[in-house]
Coordinates of C-alpha atoms in Angstrom, one line a residue:
M460 CA 0.0 0.0 0.0
I461 CA 1.3 3.5 -0.9
T462 CA 1.7 5.8 2.1
H463 CA 3.6 9.1 2.6
T464 CA 3.7 12.1 4.9
M465 CA 3.3 15.6 3.5
N466 CA 6.5 16.9 5.2
Q467 CA 8.8 14.1 4.4
K468 CA 12.3 14.8 3.1
I469 CA 12.8 14.3 -0.6
H470 CA 16.1 13.1 -2.0
A471 CA 16.0 14.1 -5.7
N472 CA 19.6 14.7 -6.7
S473 CA 22.3 12.7 -8.4
K474 CA 23.3 11.1 -5.1
A475 CA 19.8 9.8 -4.7
M476 CA 19.9 8.3 -8.2
S477 CA 23.2 6.6 -7.3
T478 CA 21.4 5.2 -4.2
W479 CA 18.7 4.0 -6.5
L480 CA 21.1 2.0 -8.5
E481 CA 22.7 0.6 -5.3
R482 CA 19.3 -0.4 -3.9
M483 CA 18.2 -1.8 -7.3
V484 CA 21.2 -4.2 -7.2
K485 CA 20.5 -5.3 -3.7
S486 CA 16.8 -5.8 -4.2
L487 CA 17.2 -7.7 -7.5
G488 CA 19.8 -9.9 -5.9
N489 CA 17.4 -10.7 -3.1
H490 CA 14.6 -11.4 -5.5
S491 CA 16.6 -13.2 -8.2
D492 CA 15.7 -16.7 -7.1
R493 CA 12.0 -16.0 -7.3
L494 CA 12.3 -14.1 -10.5
N495 CA 14.2 -17.0 -12.0
A496 CA 11.5 -19.4 -10.8
I497 CA 8.7 -17.8 -12.8
N498 CA 10.8 -17.0 -15.9
I499 CA 9.0 -18.9 -18.7
F500 CA 8.9 -16.1 -21.4
P501 CA 10.3 -15.7 -24.0
V502 CA 12.3 -18.8 -23.0
A503 CA 11.8 -20.9 -19.9
D504 CA 15.5 -20.8 -19.0
G505 CA 15.1 -19.5 -15.4
D506 CA 17.6 -16.6 -15.6
T507 CA 15.6 -13.4 -15.6
G508 CA 16.4 -12.6 -12.0
S509 CA 20.1 -13.3 -12.5
N510 CA 20.3 -11.3 -15.7
L511 CA 18.6 -8.3 -14.2
Y512 CA 20.8 -8.4 -11.1
L513 CA 24.1 -8.8 -13.0
T514 CA 23.2 -6.0 -15.5
A515 CA 22.1 -3.7 -12.7
R516 CA 25.4 -4.5 -10.8
S517 CA 27.4 -3.4 -13.9
A518 CA 25.5 -0.2 -14.0
H519 CA 26.1 0.6 -10.4
D520 CA 29.8 -0.4 -10.4
A521 CA 30.4 2.0 -13.3
I522 CA 29.2 5.0 -11.3
S523 CA 30.1 4.0 -7.7
K524 CA 33.0 6.4 -7.6
L525 CA 31.6 9.0 -10.0
E526 CA 31.2 12.5 -8.5
T527 CA 28.7 14.6 -10.5
E528 CA 25.7 16.7 -9.9
N529 CA 24.4 15.9 -13.4
I530 CA 21.7 13.2 -13.1
G531 CA 21.8 12.6 -16.9
E532 CA 25.6 12.1 -16.9
L533 CA 25.4 9.6 -14.1
L534 CA 22.6 7.6 -15.8
T535 CA 24.4 7.7 -19.1
M536 CA 27.6 6.2 -17.7
A537 CA 25.5 3.6 -15.8
S538 CA 23.5 2.7 -18.9
R539 CA 26.5 2.3 -21.2
A540 CA 28.2 0.0 -18.7
A541 CA 25.0 -2.0 -18.4
M542 CA 24.6 -2.2 -22.1
E543 CA 28.2 -3.4 -22.7
S544 CA 27.7 -6.3 -20.2
A545 CA 23.9 -6.8 -20.4
R546 CA 22.6 -10.3 -19.8
G547 CA 19.7 -11.8 -21.6
N548 CA 16.5 -10.1 -22.9
S549 CA 15.6 -8.6 -19.5
G550 CA 19.1 -7.2 -18.8
T551 CA 19.4 -5.7 -22.2
L552 CA 16.0 -4.0 -21.9
L553 CA 16.9 -2.7 -18.5
A554 CA 20.1 -1.2 -20.0
V555 CA 18.1 0.3 -22.9
F556 CA 15.5 1.7 -20.4
L557 CA 18.3 3.4 -18.3
A558 CA 19.8 4.9 -21.5
G559 CA 16.4 6.3 -22.4
L560 CA 15.9 7.8 -18.9
A561 CA 19.3 9.5 -19.2
E562 CA 18.7 11.4 -22.4
P563 CA 16.3 14.1 -21.3
L564 CA 18.0 14.3 -17.9
C565 CA 21.3 15.6 -19.3
G566 CA 22.2 18.7 -17.3
V567 CA 19.4 18.1 -14.7
E568 CA 20.5 18.3 -11.1
R569 CA 17.2 17.9 -9.3
M570 CA 14.5 15.4 -10.2
T571 CA 11.1 16.8 -10.6
A572 CA 7.7 15.4 -11.7
P573 CA 8.0 16.9 -15.2
A574 CA 11.5 15.7 -15.6
L575 CA 10.7 12.2 -14.4
A576 CA 7.6 12.0 -16.6
T577 CA 9.7 12.9 -19.7
A578 CA 12.4 10.5 -18.8
L579 CA 10.0 7.6 -18.3
E580 CA 8.5 8.3 -21.7
R581 CA 11.9 8.3 -23.4
G582 CA 12.9 5.1 -21.6
K583 CA 9.7 3.4 -22.8
V584 CA 10.2 4.5 -26.4
R585 CA 13.9 3.3 -26.4
A586 CA 13.0 -0.1 -25.0
W587 CA 10.0 -0.7 -27.3
S588 CA 12.0 0.4 -30.4
A589 CA 15.0 -1.7 -29.5
L590 CA 13.0 -4.9 -30.1
S591 CA 12.2 -6.0 -33.6
D592 CA 9.1 -7.8 -32.3
P593 CA 8.0 -6.2 -29.0
V594 CA 5.4 -8.3 -27.0
S595 CA 2.9 -7.0 -24.4
G596 CA 2.5 -8.8 -21.2
T597 CA 6.2 -8.3 -20.3
M598 CA 8.4 -5.7 -18.7
L599 CA 7.6 -3.5 -21.8
S600 CA 4.0 -3.4 -20.7
V601 CA 5.0 -2.0 -17.3
M602 CA 7.2 0.6 -18.9
E603 CA 4.3 1.7 -21.2
V604 CA 1.8 1.9 -18.4
V605 CA 4.1 3.8 -16.1
A606 CA 5.1 6.3 -18.8
S607 CA 1.4 6.8 -19.6
T608 CA 0.5 7.2 -15.9
A609 CA 3.3 9.6 -15.2
R610 CA 2.2 11.8 -18.2
S611 CA -1.5 11.8 -17.3
T612 CA -0.8 12.4 -13.5
H613 CA 1.6 15.3 -14.3
R614 CA -0.9 16.9 -16.7
A615 CA -3.9 16.5 -14.4
S616 CA -2.1 17.6 -11.2
A617 CA -3.2 20.7 -9.4
L618 CA 0.1 20.9 -7.6
E619 CA 3.0 23.2 -8.6
P620 CA 4.9 21.0 -11.2
E621 CA 8.3 21.6 -9.8
S622 CA 7.2 21.0 -6.2
K623 CA 8.2 18.2 -3.9
A624 CA 4.5 17.3 -3.5
A625 CA 4.1 16.9 -7.2
L626 CA 7.0 14.4 -7.3
V627 CA 5.6 12.4 -4.5
E628 CA 2.2 12.3 -6.2
L629 CA 3.8 11.1 -9.4
L630 CA 5.9 8.4 -7.8
D631 CA 2.9 7.1 -5.8
A632 CA 0.7 7.0 -8.9
L633 CA 3.3 5.2 -11.1
C634 CA 4.1 2.5 -8.6
V635 CA 0.4 1.7 -8.1
A636 CA 0.1 1.6 -11.9
A637 CA 3.2 -0.6 -12.3
E638 CA 1.8 -3.2 -9.8
A639 CA -1.5 -3.3 -11.7
A640 CA 0.4 -3.7 -15.0
V641 CA 2.3 -6.7 -13.5
V642 CA -1.0 -8.4 -12.4
A643 CA -2.4 -7.8 -15.9
T644 CA 0.5 -9.7 -17.6
E645 CA -1.0 -13.0 -16.5
N646 CA -3.9 -12.5 -18.9
E647 CA -1.9 -10.8 -21.7
L648 CA 0.3 -13.8 -22.5
G649 CA -1.1 -17.3 -23.1
A650 CA 1.9 -19.0 -21.5
L651 CA 1.6 -17.0 -18.3
H652 CA -2.2 -17.6 -18.2
D653 CA -1.7 -21.3 -18.6
A654 CA 0.9 -21.4 -15.8
K655 CA -1.1 -19.1 -13.6
I656 CA 1.8 -16.7 -13.0
V657 CA 2.8 -13.1 -13.7
D658 CA 5.8 -12.2 -16.0
A659 CA 9.2 -12.4 -14.4
G660 CA 10.6 -9.4 -16.2
A661 CA 7.5 -7.3 -15.3
V662 CA 8.0 -8.1 -11.6
G663 CA 11.6 -7.1 -12.0
M664 CA 10.6 -3.8 -13.5
L665 CA 8.1 -3.2 -10.6
I666 CA 10.9 -3.9 -8.1
I667 CA 13.2 -1.4 -9.9
L668 CA 10.5 1.3 -9.9
D669 CA 9.6 0.7 -6.3
E670 CA 13.2 1.2 -5.4
L671 CA 13.3 4.4 -7.4
R672 CA 10.4 5.7 -5.4
G673 CA 12.0 4.4 -2.2
S674 CA 15.3 6.1 -2.9
L675 CA 13.8 9.4 -3.8
L676 CA 11.3 9.4 -0.8
G677 CA 13.5 7.7 1.7
H678 CA 11.3 4.6 2.1
I679 CA 12.3 1.0 2.7
I680 CA 10.5 -1.6 0.5
D681 CA 9.0 -4.6 2.4
P682 CA 10.6 -7.7 0.8
D683 CA 7.2 -9.5 1.3
E684 CA 5.5 -6.8 -0.8
Y685 CA 5.2 -9.0 -3.8
S686 CA 4.2 -12.3 -2.2
N687 CA 0.6 -11.9 -3.4
L688 CA 1.6 -11.9 -7.1
H689 CA 0.6 -15.2 -8.7
G690 CA 3.4 -17.7 -8.6
Y691 CA 5.7 -15.4 -6.7
D692 CA 5.3 -16.5 -3.1
I693 CA 8.4 -18.1 -1.6
Q694 CA 6.4 -21.4 -1.2
D695 CA 5.6 -21.5 -4.9
P696 CA 7.5 -24.0 -7.1
H697 CA 10.1 -23.2 -9.7
I698 CA 7.6 -23.1 -12.6
H699 CA 10.3 -22.7 -15.3
Q700 CA 11.5 -26.3 -14.6
D701 CA 8.2 -27.7 -15.7
V702 CA 8.0 -25.8 -19.0
S703 CA 9.6 -27.2 -22.1
T704 CA 12.1 -24.7 -23.4
E705 CA 13.3 -24.1 -27.0
T706 CA 16.6 -25.3 -28.2
G707 CA 19.2 -23.0 -29.5
V708 CA 21.5 -20.2 -28.2
E709 CA 21.5 -16.6 -27.3
V710 CA 24.1 -14.5 -29.0
M711 CA 25.1 -11.1 -27.8
C712 CA 27.8 -8.7 -28.9
T713 CA 28.7 -5.0 -29.4
I714 CA 29.5 -3.7 -32.9
S715 CA 30.1 -0.4 -34.5
L716 CA 27.8 0.3 -37.5
D717 CA 26.4 3.2 -39.5
A718 CA 22.7 3.6 -40.0
L719 CA 22.6 1.4 -43.1
G720 CA 24.7 -1.4 -41.5
A721 CA 22.5 -1.4 -38.4
A722 CA 19.3 -1.7 -40.4
T723 CA 20.8 -4.4 -42.6
L724 CA 21.9 -6.4 -39.5
R725 CA 18.6 -6.1 -37.8
G726 CA 16.8 -7.3 -41.0
Q727 CA 19.1 -10.3 -41.4
L728 CA 18.9 -11.3 -37.8
D729 CA 15.1 -11.1 -38.0
T730 CA 15.3 -13.6 -40.8
I731 CA 17.4 -16.2 -39.1
G732 CA 16.3 -15.8 -35.4
D733 CA 14.0 -14.1 -32.9
S734 CA 14.1 -12.0 -29.8
V735 CA 16.2 -9.5 -31.7
I736 CA 17.2 -6.4 -29.7
M737 CA 19.5 -3.7 -31.1
S738 CA 20.2 -0.5 -29.3
P739 CA 22.8 2.2 -29.7
V740 CA 25.4 2.4 -26.8
N741 CA 27.2 5.6 -27.8
P742 CA 28.0 7.6 -31.0
T743 CA 31.1 7.0 -33.2
E744 CA 32.5 8.9 -36.1
D745 CA 30.5 7.0 -38.6
G746 CA 27.4 5.9 -36.6
Y747 CA 27.0 4.2 -33.2
R748 CA 28.3 1.3 -31.2
W749 CA 25.3 -1.1 -31.0
R750 CA 24.5 -3.8 -28.4
V751 CA 23.0 -6.7 -30.3
H752 CA 21.0 -9.6 -28.9
V753 CA 19.4 -12.5 -30.8
H754 CA 18.1 -16.1 -30.2
V755 CA 19.1 -18.5 -33.0
P756 CA 19.2 -22.3 -33.5
E757 CA 23.0 -22.2 -33.7
A758 CA 25.5 -19.5 -33.0
E759 CA 27.5 -19.5 -36.2
S760 CA 24.6 -18.4 -38.4
A761 CA 24.3 -15.2 -36.3
L762 CA 28.0 -14.7 -36.0
E763 CA 28.5 -15.0 -39.7
V764 CA 25.9 -12.4 -40.4
I765 CA 27.4 -10.0 -37.8
R766 CA 31.0 -10.5 -38.9
S767 CA 30.0 -9.7 -42.5
L768 CA 29.1 -6.2 -41.4
G769 CA 31.8 -5.4 -38.9
S770 CA 34.0 -6.6 -36.1
P771 CA 32.0 -7.6 -33.0
V772 CA 33.4 -7.4 -29.5
N773 CA 32.1 -8.6 -26.1
V774 CA 30.7 -11.6 -27.8
S775 CA 28.8 -14.1 -25.6
V776 CA 27.0 -17.3 -26.6
T777 CA 24.6 -18.9 -24.1
D778 CA 22.7 -22.2 -24.3
L779 CA 19.0 -21.4 -24.1
C780 CA 18.4 -24.9 -22.5
T781 CA 20.4 -24.1 -19.5
H782 CA 18.4 -23.9 -16.3
D783 CA 19.6 -22.1 -13.2
G784 CA 17.5 -24.3 -11.0

């Protein structure tokens, strides 16, 4: 339940955002086992929690010693580190989301309701556009609902937009909306409905947003807060172990490409695989460094296509049949 006091201290600077990343890592680490247990989409490989945790840890490690008042600078550095070492679909989308958040916050030293609403919209757009075939009923749905809620709450608010009270109002509204979006995932994806569970990535996104609210408002999140979500109670079984998973591998890498090369690579990967995610990490002289993610029957087919267009680095190949247990 969302509660707050009118005179509470608000922490809305870059230090608070650094605290958010630190709390995100700790919370995702604590929840990784349960998130893994309900991870059945897009592949029942039981690693969503681990992937989110490891990606968030890379983001926090990158800025742990950074001294800046610029929230956008902090999140840009965090997102680039997260992108370079992102794990899986969920970790990659988290990194992309952080990159989107950072863009409109460049030069911003104090988080406000209008700034947060704009950042959440950009994060949603970046994440949805990174996927060749985005699917509702996942963490993308939570991002979309939260961005929409933030926008409508900000526009309808009678409070001074830059005030602390407006920020509290916005944070409260978006976390309530995020939880409702998580609950709704069970009926948005057939696999989740059949298993009577909510989506693992969506729960991870809820945890991340709750920790954002907690960091800015100085609240501690009850670890049992999510036990009422279907399939998420500590007593519930590891659902992913009972779901037949696809064969194949997950290929990830970073590669520098111009606009034409990026479009060509996306098109060719769409032809030979699925779960294609491509997102720019940072600009180069001729284009961008891109983080690439794809599921394919066998790695060499993807690597051959990628190498025909450039020289990939940070290449990883993971068996999709591997269960974390």
